[in-house]
Amino acid sequence: MDPAPAAQPAPLLFLAPMAGVTNTVFRRLCKNLGADVLITEFVSAEGILHRNERTRRYLEFQPDERPVGVQLFGANPERLAEAVKAVIDWVGPDFIDLNFGCPVNKVVARNGGSSLLRDCPLLKKVAAAVVAAAGKVPVTAKIRIGWDSKSINALETARILEGEGIQRLAVHGRTKEQGYTGQADWTVIAAVAASARIPVIGNGDLDSASKALARWRESGVAGLMIGRAAMNHPWIFREIRMALDGGAEAPVVGLSEKWAFIVHHAELEIAWWEGKEDLAMRSMRSRLMAYTRGLPNGARLREKLQHVDSLARLREIAEEHATAHNGCG
Ligand SMILES: Cc1cc2nc3c(=O)[nH]c(=O)nc-3n(C[C@H](O)[C@H](O)[C@H](O)COP(=O)(O)O)c2cc1C
């Protein structure tokens, strides 16, 4: 792999916010592997204002996660402004991130997330209200490139957000209509990076170090944001970092290293659930499914993991699998 060109400063690596995935435990694991910037799963302005227990857990982070941002969604500028003040008071994040990309119907129906991409006047009001409420705390945003293929407006959205004081912009190169289908359009991301004065972070389909480096060089973004690939292979941060640092190939992650990591993840999750092992393991199941993608005999493995309810059982499954497939990467 070619080392980075001297003129282009190395990109920051971001773990994409992912609801149900990027809790404090997983974020710290990714940070240890080389992620620079972390963001909480999205939380609604209303959840913050009601200070419910679920929201408290979404907002939890450890000092070693910094810089860490809290991601908010909502469409009511006044309520968002109140929520921003409350959250800054409550947990003291390094930045606030506004979600203008979520395509999920429940969010869009309440005019949140990506629905603001087709209502630029409201988007502008939301950004202005949040920037004013946040005071000295920087506000960033995450957008998709537009609502659908006929209304790609990332350049306009970026211009509005920049004008309202948004300090950094992550662009997922898909439209709302695409959901997670098709491919991220990095030409639009590159166009935003070229025209914006604020740092632009590119996001979409980065699933290997070589692809990440190629997209970074072609697009001129200031940072790379990785989502789904990290769910399955968090070592991607280490691999990108090593490629950036001098082109050395990162060591292949062997089966025993993978299982040790997965078991460690489960241990940390149990600690986070204050020892409630059954609850922690239940919440880990979807994580375990993601980790097994690409492992030998994955279908059989997933069948077993679907019912895992204790750390002891996870260790047993890990040992059986590693022994049966010793030597497989
Ligand atoms: C399970 C899941 C949950 C997500 N939750 C959020 C979220 O809370 N906030 C957000 O801005 N994006 C969310 N996203 C979108 C990701 O942050 C990212 O933009 C998208 O997955 C594209 O990047 P990737 O191709 O690297 O996965 C989510 C994506 C997935 C797969």
Tab-separated table of C-alpha atoms and ligand atoms in Angstrom:
chain	number	residue	atom	x	y	z
A	1	MET	CA	0.000	0.000	0.000
A	2	ASP	CA	1.349	3.464	-0.826
A	3	PRO	CA	2.028	5.644	2.194
A	4	ALA	CA	0.029	8.848	2.514
A	5	PRO	CA	1.027	11.778	0.308
A	6	ALA	CA	2.890	14.372	2.363
A	7	ALA	CA	0.552	17.241	1.471
A	8	GLN	CA	-2.574	15.611	2.842
A	9	PRO	CA	-2.797	15.623	6.664
A	10	ALA	CA	-3.691	12.211	8.060
A	11	PRO	CA	-7.439	11.779	8.493
A	12	LEU	CA	-9.102	11.391	11.870
A	13	LEU	CA	-10.823	8.048	12.281
A	14	PHE	CA	-14.406	8.135	13.545
A	15	LEU	CA	-16.533	5.297	14.826
A	16	ALA	CA	-19.953	5.926	13.254
A	17	PRO	CA	-22.792	6.282	15.741
A	18	MET	CA	-24.911	3.121	15.563
A	19	ALA	CA	-28.028	2.669	17.662
A	20	GLY	CA	-27.952	-0.614	19.561
A	21	VAL	CA	-24.251	-1.088	18.799
A	22	THR	CA	-21.984	1.766	19.821
A	23	ASN	CA	-22.531	1.853	23.565
A	24	THR	CA	-19.722	2.897	25.889
A	25	VAL	CA	-18.297	-0.645	25.953
A	26	PHE	CA	-17.989	-1.040	22.202
A	27	ARG	CA	-16.770	2.518	21.728
A	28	ARG	CA	-13.883	1.978	24.132
A	29	LEU	CA	-12.929	-1.258	22.420
A	30	CYS	CA	-12.783	0.604	19.105
A	31	LYS	CA	-10.815	3.437	20.667
A	32	ASN	CA	-8.232	0.927	21.898
A	33	LEU	CA	-7.942	-0.311	18.331
A	34	GLY	CA	-7.324	3.157	16.916
A	35	ALA	CA	-10.591	5.091	16.555
A	36	ASP	CA	-9.913	8.784	17.292
A	37	VAL	CA	-13.383	10.207	17.761
A	38	LEU	CA	-16.459	8.570	19.262
A	39	ILE	CA	-20.113	9.532	19.196
A	40	THR	CA	-22.979	8.146	21.268
A	41	GLU	CA	-25.933	6.380	19.724
A	42	PHE	CA	-28.544	8.947	18.823
A	43	VAL	CA	-30.830	10.206	21.566
A	44	SER	CA	-34.008	12.206	21.157
A	45	ALA	CA	-34.275	15.686	22.571
A	46	GLU	CA	-37.420	14.536	24.371
A	47	GLY	CA	-35.616	11.593	25.972
A	48	ILE	CA	-33.094	14.000	27.433
A	49	LEU	CA	-35.692	16.405	28.690
A	50	HIS	CA	-37.536	13.551	30.414
A	51	ARG	CA	-34.251	12.142	31.763
A	52	ASN	CA	-35.461	8.577	31.494
A	53	GLU	CA	-33.293	5.616	32.478
A	54	ARG	CA	-32.766	4.391	28.920
A	55	THR	CA	-31.497	7.809	27.852
A	56	ARG	CA	-29.144	7.905	30.817
A	57	ARG	CA	-27.554	4.679	29.639
A	58	TYR	CA	-27.260	5.964	26.053
A	59	LEU	CA	-25.432	9.025	27.330
A	60	GLU	CA	-22.980	7.185	29.550
A	61	PHE	CA	-19.313	7.503	28.623
A	62	GLN	CA	-15.949	7.117	30.331
A	63	PRO	CA	-13.264	9.824	30.547
A	64	ASP	CA	-10.926	7.807	28.303
A	65	GLU	CA	-13.457	8.012	25.469
A	66	ARG	CA	-12.819	11.707	24.990
A	67	PRO	CA	-13.180	13.362	22.583
A	68	VAL	CA	-16.737	12.057	22.604
A	69	GLY	CA	-19.872	13.643	21.209
A	70	VAL	CA	-23.513	13.168	22.083
A	71	GLN	CA	-25.710	12.737	19.045
A	72	LEU	CA	-29.171	14.265	19.162
A	73	PHE	CA	-32.139	14.172	16.874
A	74	GLY	CA	-35.300	16.187	16.865
A	75	ALA	CA	-37.079	18.768	14.772
A	76	ASN	CA	-38.270	21.316	17.263
A	77	PRO	CA	-35.595	24.021	17.569
A	78	GLU	CA	-36.719	25.196	21.018
A	79	ARG	CA	-36.916	21.692	22.504
A	80	LEU	CA	-33.556	20.799	20.960
A	81	ALA	CA	-31.986	23.910	22.404
A	82	GLU	CA	-33.305	23.009	25.857
A	83	ALA	CA	-32.076	19.446	25.453
A	84	VAL	CA	-28.610	20.634	24.416
A	85	LYS	CA	-28.277	22.792	27.517
A	86	ALA	CA	-29.484	19.915	29.679
A	87	VAL	CA	-27.126	17.380	28.158
A	88	ILE	CA	-24.101	19.657	28.433
A	89	ASP	CA	-24.937	20.171	32.088
A	90	TRP	CA	-25.633	16.520	32.640
A	91	VAL	CA	-22.684	14.726	31.029
A	92	GLY	CA	-20.329	17.386	29.639
A	93	PRO	CA	-19.631	15.990	26.141
A	94	ASP	CA	-16.787	17.385	24.021
A	95	PHE	CA	-19.221	18.181	21.232
A	96	ILE	CA	-22.858	17.862	20.234
A	97	ASP	CA	-23.631	16.071	16.984
A	98	LEU	CA	-26.895	16.668	15.149
A	99	ASN	CA	-28.421	13.771	13.270
A	100	PHE	CA	-29.823	14.780	9.893
A	101	GLY	CA	-29.403	11.379	8.322
A	102	CYS	CA	-31.516	8.801	10.093
A	103	PRO	CA	-33.876	7.163	7.575
A	104	VAL	CA	-35.891	5.167	10.131
A	105	ASN	CA	-39.638	5.784	9.757
A	106	LYS	CA	-40.238	6.318	13.470
A	107	VAL	CA	-37.764	9.228	13.400
A	108	VAL	CA	-38.702	10.629	9.989
A	109	ALA	CA	-42.430	10.577	10.875
A	110	ARG	CA	-41.636	12.988	13.719
A	111	ASN	CA	-39.727	15.186	11.237
A	112	GLY	CA	-36.384	14.186	12.708
A	113	GLY	CA	-33.233	12.744	11.132
A	114	SER	CA	-33.176	12.783	7.341
A	115	SER	CA	-36.590	14.449	7.000
A	116	LEU	CA	-34.841	17.774	7.634
A	117	LEU	CA	-32.878	17.294	4.412
A	118	ARG	CA	-36.037	18.209	2.515
A	119	ASP	CA	-36.895	21.127	4.763
A	120	CYS	CA	-33.870	23.410	4.572
A	121	PRO	CA	-35.522	26.353	6.395
A	122	LEU	CA	-36.221	24.104	9.399
A	123	LEU	CA	-32.754	22.539	9.175
A	124	LYS	CA	-31.309	26.032	9.359
A	125	LYS	CA	-33.442	26.929	12.388
A	126	VAL	CA	-32.513	23.724	14.199
A	127	ALA	CA	-28.800	24.272	13.578
A	128	ALA	CA	-28.964	27.911	14.662
A	129	ALA	CA	-30.883	27.104	17.855
A	130	VAL	CA	-28.527	24.301	18.834
A	131	VAL	CA	-25.348	26.269	18.127
A	132	ALA	CA	-26.655	29.158	20.226
A	133	ALA	CA	-27.681	26.847	23.082
A	134	ALA	CA	-24.390	24.944	23.058
A	135	GLY	CA	-22.342	28.109	23.718
A	136	LYS	CA	-18.675	27.162	23.789
A	137	VAL	CA	-19.323	23.469	23.100
A	138	PRO	CA	-18.785	22.771	19.394
A	139	VAL	CA	-21.688	21.456	17.346
A	140	THR	CA	-21.160	19.035	14.467
A	141	ALA	CA	-23.660	17.373	12.149
A	142	LYS	CA	-24.151	14.177	10.186
A	143	ILE	CA	-26.134	14.188	6.965
A	144	ARG	CA	-26.991	11.988	4.021
A	145	ILE	CA	-26.434	13.353	0.524
A	146	GLY	CA	-30.144	14.076	0.045
A	147	TRP	CA	-33.652	12.726	0.400
A	148	ASP	CA	-33.694	10.774	-2.883
A	149	SER	CA	-31.756	10.554	-6.143
A	150	LYS	CA	-33.743	13.489	-7.582
A	151	SER	CA	-32.996	15.778	-4.680
A	152	ILE	CA	-29.321	15.402	-3.872
A	153	ASN	CA	-28.612	18.590	-1.943
A	154	ALA	CA	-25.569	17.875	0.221
A	155	LEU	CA	-23.766	20.975	-1.069
A	156	GLU	CA	-26.658	23.210	-0.110
A	157	THR	CA	-27.157	21.479	3.247
A	158	ALA	CA	-23.449	21.830	3.995
A	159	ARG	CA	-23.506	25.514	3.102
A	160	ILE	CA	-26.469	26.160	5.396
A	161	LEU	CA	-24.981	24.218	8.290
A	162	GLU	CA	-21.600	25.873	7.927
A	163	GLY	CA	-23.315	29.275	7.846
A	164	GLU	CA	-25.080	28.504	11.118
A	165	GLY	CA	-21.858	27.655	12.922
A	166	ILE	CA	-21.676	23.872	12.576
A	167	GLN	CA	-17.994	23.074	12.996
A	168	ARG	CA	-17.613	19.693	11.303
A	169	LEU	CA	-19.798	17.695	8.962
A	170	ALA	CA	-19.991	13.945	8.435
A	171	VAL	CA	-21.517	12.957	5.101
A	172	HIS	CA	-22.934	9.478	4.527
A	173	GLY	CA	-22.877	9.109	0.751
A	174	ARG	CA	-26.385	7.703	0.404
A	175	THR	CA	-29.812	9.259	0.083
A	176	LYS	CA	-32.562	8.646	2.632
A	177	GLU	CA	-34.438	6.612	0.036
A	178	GLN	CA	-31.508	4.269	-0.376
A	179	GLY	CA	-31.516	3.236	3.257
A	180	TYR	CA	-28.474	0.975	3.308
A	181	THR	CA	-28.856	-0.343	-0.263
A	182	GLY	CA	-26.695	0.467	-3.281
A	183	GLN	CA	-23.378	2.173	-2.787
A	184	ALA	CA	-22.268	5.322	-1.055
A	185	ASP	CA	-21.556	8.050	-3.617
A	186	TRP	CA	-18.105	9.349	-2.757
A	187	THR	CA	-18.117	11.835	-5.642
A	188	VAL	CA	-20.756	13.845	-3.758
A	189	ILE	CA	-18.737	13.523	-0.540
A	190	ALA	CA	-15.669	14.817	-2.422
A	191	ALA	CA	-17.663	17.746	-3.830
A	192	VAL	CA	-18.795	18.716	-0.319
A	193	ALA	CA	-15.223	18.406	0.989
A	194	ALA	CA	-13.991	20.645	-1.830
A	195	SER	CA	-16.566	23.365	-1.292
A	196	ALA	CA	-16.913	23.446	2.497
A	197	ARG	CA	-14.626	25.471	4.761
A	198	ILE	CA	-15.309	23.198	7.730
A	199	PRO	CA	-13.768	19.709	7.982
A	200	VAL	CA	-15.795	17.084	6.152
A	201	ILE	CA	-15.826	13.462	7.281
A	202	GLY	CA	-16.555	10.829	4.635
A	203	ASN	CA	-18.793	7.901	5.493
A	204	GLY	CA	-20.124	4.907	3.634
A	205	ASP	CA	-18.943	1.407	2.786
A	206	LEU	CA	-15.411	1.692	4.159
A	207	ASP	CA	-14.705	-1.953	4.835
A	208	SER	CA	-10.947	-2.320	4.436
A	209	ALA	CA	-7.811	-0.277	4.996
A	210	SER	CA	-7.049	-0.149	1.285
A	211	LYS	CA	-10.528	1.139	0.445
A	212	ALA	CA	-10.384	3.684	3.277
A	213	LEU	CA	-7.059	5.046	2.047
A	214	ALA	CA	-8.204	5.160	-1.555
A	215	ARG	CA	-11.420	7.022	-0.658
A	216	TRP	CA	-9.507	9.442	1.565
A	217	ARG	CA	-7.009	10.283	-1.170
A	218	GLU	CA	-9.641	10.647	-3.893
A	219	SER	CA	-12.106	12.685	-1.867
A	220	GLY	CA	-9.834	14.959	0.175
A	221	VAL	CA	-11.911	14.488	3.332
A	222	ALA	CA	-10.486	15.386	6.736
A	223	GLY	CA	-11.724	12.221	8.384
A	224	LEU	CA	-13.097	8.779	7.719
A	225	MET	CA	-16.116	7.358	9.532
A	226	ILE	CA	-16.592	3.623	9.819
A	227	GLY	CA	-19.820	1.932	10.799
A	228	ARG	CA	-20.907	-1.556	9.815
A	229	ALA	CA	-17.432	-2.855	9.057
A	230	ALA	CA	-16.439	-2.128	12.649
A	231	MET	CA	-19.362	-4.163	13.986
A	232	ASN	CA	-17.925	-7.228	12.358
A	233	HIS	CA	-14.247	-6.338	12.377
A	234	PRO	CA	-13.268	-3.552	14.800
A	235	TRP	CA	-9.626	-4.212	13.973
A	236	ILE	CA	-10.271	-2.120	10.846
A	237	PHE	CA	-9.189	0.930	12.874
A	238	ARG	CA	-5.801	-0.630	13.617
A	239	GLU	CA	-5.445	-1.681	10.000
A	240	ILE	CA	-6.208	1.795	8.656
A	241	ARG	CA	-3.951	3.397	11.257
A	242	MET	CA	-1.026	1.142	10.315
A	243	ALA	CA	-1.581	1.763	6.622
A	244	LEU	CA	-1.583	5.505	7.273
A	245	ASP	CA	1.491	5.305	9.454
A	246	GLY	CA	3.721	3.903	6.798
A	247	GLY	CA	2.067	1.379	4.631
A	248	ALA	CA	2.851	-1.696	6.730
A	249	GLU	CA	0.275	-4.454	6.456
A	250	ALA	CA	-1.471	-4.977	9.803
A	251	PRO	CA	-1.191	-8.510	11.190
A	252	VAL	CA	-4.034	-10.797	10.149
A	253	VAL	CA	-6.420	-11.232	13.068
A	254	GLY	CA	-6.361	-14.941	13.884
A	255	LEU	CA	-9.209	-16.957	15.313
A	256	SER	CA	-7.818	-17.063	18.860
A	257	GLU	CA	-7.309	-13.291	18.911
A	258	LYS	CA	-10.872	-12.833	17.657
A	259	TRP	CA	-12.369	-15.075	20.313
A	260	ALA	CA	-10.286	-13.499	23.082
A	261	PHE	CA	-11.594	-10.108	21.985
A	262	ILE	CA	-15.214	-11.284	21.786
A	263	VAL	CA	-15.070	-12.875	25.249
A	264	HIS	CA	-13.446	-9.714	26.634
A	265	HIS	CA	-16.246	-7.672	25.050
A	266	ALA	CA	-18.793	-9.889	26.836
A	267	GLU	CA	-16.946	-9.477	30.166
A	268	LEU	CA	-16.991	-5.693	29.818
A	269	GLU	CA	-20.658	-5.763	28.862
A	270	ILE	CA	-21.482	-7.776	31.987
A	271	ALA	CA	-19.577	-5.274	34.116
A	272	TRP	CA	-21.517	-2.456	32.434
A	273	TRP	CA	-24.751	-4.277	33.307
A	274	GLU	CA	-23.476	-4.357	36.901
A	275	GLY	CA	-23.130	-8.126	36.921
A	276	LYS	CA	-26.563	-8.918	35.465
A	277	GLU	CA	-25.104	-11.609	33.250
A	278	ASP	CA	-28.312	-12.810	31.612
A	279	LEU	CA	-29.332	-9.284	30.570
A	280	ALA	CA	-25.833	-8.473	29.352
A	281	MET	CA	-25.556	-11.664	27.325
A	282	ARG	CA	-28.974	-11.126	25.817
A	283	SER	CA	-27.951	-7.633	24.741
A	284	MET	CA	-24.698	-9.069	23.350
A	285	ARG	CA	-26.387	-11.595	21.048
A	286	SER	CA	-26.706	-9.291	18.072
A	287	ARG	CA	-23.062	-8.252	18.601
A	288	LEU	CA	-22.049	-11.919	18.595
A	289	MET	CA	-23.956	-12.479	15.347
A	290	ALA	CA	-22.049	-9.607	13.772
A	291	TYR	CA	-18.674	-10.929	14.945
A	292	THR	CA	-19.322	-14.360	13.425
A	293	ARG	CA	-19.773	-13.044	9.902
A	294	GLY	CA	-16.940	-14.506	7.870
A	295	LEU	CA	-15.923	-17.071	10.495
A	296	PRO	CA	-15.690	-20.710	9.394
A	297	ASN	CA	-18.889	-22.711	9.894
A	298	GLY	CA	-20.661	-19.448	10.696
A	299	ALA	CA	-24.239	-20.693	10.309
A	300	ARG	CA	-23.791	-23.441	12.917
A	301	LEU	CA	-21.978	-21.025	15.192
A	302	ARG	CA	-24.780	-18.487	14.984
A	303	GLU	CA	-27.329	-21.158	15.900
A	304	LYS	CA	-25.419	-21.810	19.110
A	305	LEU	CA	-24.818	-18.162	19.916
A	306	GLN	CA	-28.477	-17.284	19.461
A	307	HIS	CA	-29.220	-18.919	22.792
A	308	VAL	CA	-26.102	-18.026	24.736
A	309	ASP	CA	-27.031	-16.766	28.200
A	310	SER	CA	-23.830	-16.954	30.225
A	311	LEU	CA	-20.185	-16.079	29.911
A	312	ALA	CA	-19.266	-19.693	30.701
A	313	ARG	CA	-21.315	-20.915	27.732
A	314	LEU	CA	-19.743	-18.290	25.460
A	315	ARG	CA	-16.271	-19.412	26.531
A	316	GLU	CA	-17.229	-23.023	25.816
A	317	ILE	CA	-18.503	-22.189	22.325
A	318	ALA	CA	-15.377	-20.116	21.645
A	319	GLU	CA	-13.077	-22.926	22.714
A	320	GLU	CA	-14.900	-25.583	20.702
A	321	HIS	CA	-14.884	-23.400	17.620
A	322	ALA	CA	-11.250	-22.327	17.925
A	323	THR	CA	-10.153	-25.939	18.437
A	324	ALA	CA	-12.205	-27.199	15.489
A	325	HIS	CA	-10.846	-24.523	13.184
A	326	ASN	CA	-7.371	-24.102	14.564
A	327	GLY	CA	-5.206	-22.337	12.049
A	328	CYS	CA	-8.081	-20.637	10.231
A	329	GLY	CA	-7.842	-16.855	10.065
B	1	LIG	C1	-27.372	-0.648	13.209
B	1	LIG	C2	-27.129	0.761	12.747
B	1	LIG	C3	-27.496	1.809	13.576
B	1	LIG	C4	-27.247	3.142	13.178
B	1	LIG	N1	-27.560	4.152	14.039
B	1	LIG	C5	-27.215	5.436	13.714
B	1	LIG	C6	-27.369	6.503	14.645
B	1	LIG	O1	-27.831	6.322	15.778
B	1	LIG	N2	-27.009	7.743	14.229
B	1	LIG	C7	-26.490	7.992	12.982
B	1	LIG	O2	-26.151	9.132	12.660
B	1	LIG	N3	-26.317	7.003	12.099
B	1	LIG	C8	-26.655	5.737	12.438
B	1	LIG	N4	-26.395	4.726	11.556
B	1	LIG	C9	-25.713	5.025	10.280
B	1	LIG	C10	-24.193	4.893	10.439
B	1	LIG	O3	-23.704	5.852	11.350
B	1	LIG	C11	-23.486	5.083	9.069
B	1	LIG	O4	-23.783	6.357	8.588
B	1	LIG	C12	-23.911	4.054	8.039
B	1	LIG	O5	-23.940	2.751	8.593
B	1	LIG	C13	-22.971	4.082	6.817
B	1	LIG	O6	-21.650	3.795	7.180
B	1	LIG	P1	-21.002	2.320	6.943
B	1	LIG	O7	-21.169	1.993	5.492
B	1	LIG	O8	-19.582	2.446	7.371
B	1	LIG	O9	-21.802	1.363	7.791
B	1	LIG	C14	-26.653	3.396	11.912
B	1	LIG	C15	-26.316	2.335	11.092
B	1	LIG	C16	-26.534	1.026	11.487
B	1	LIG	C17	-26.121	-0.100	10.577
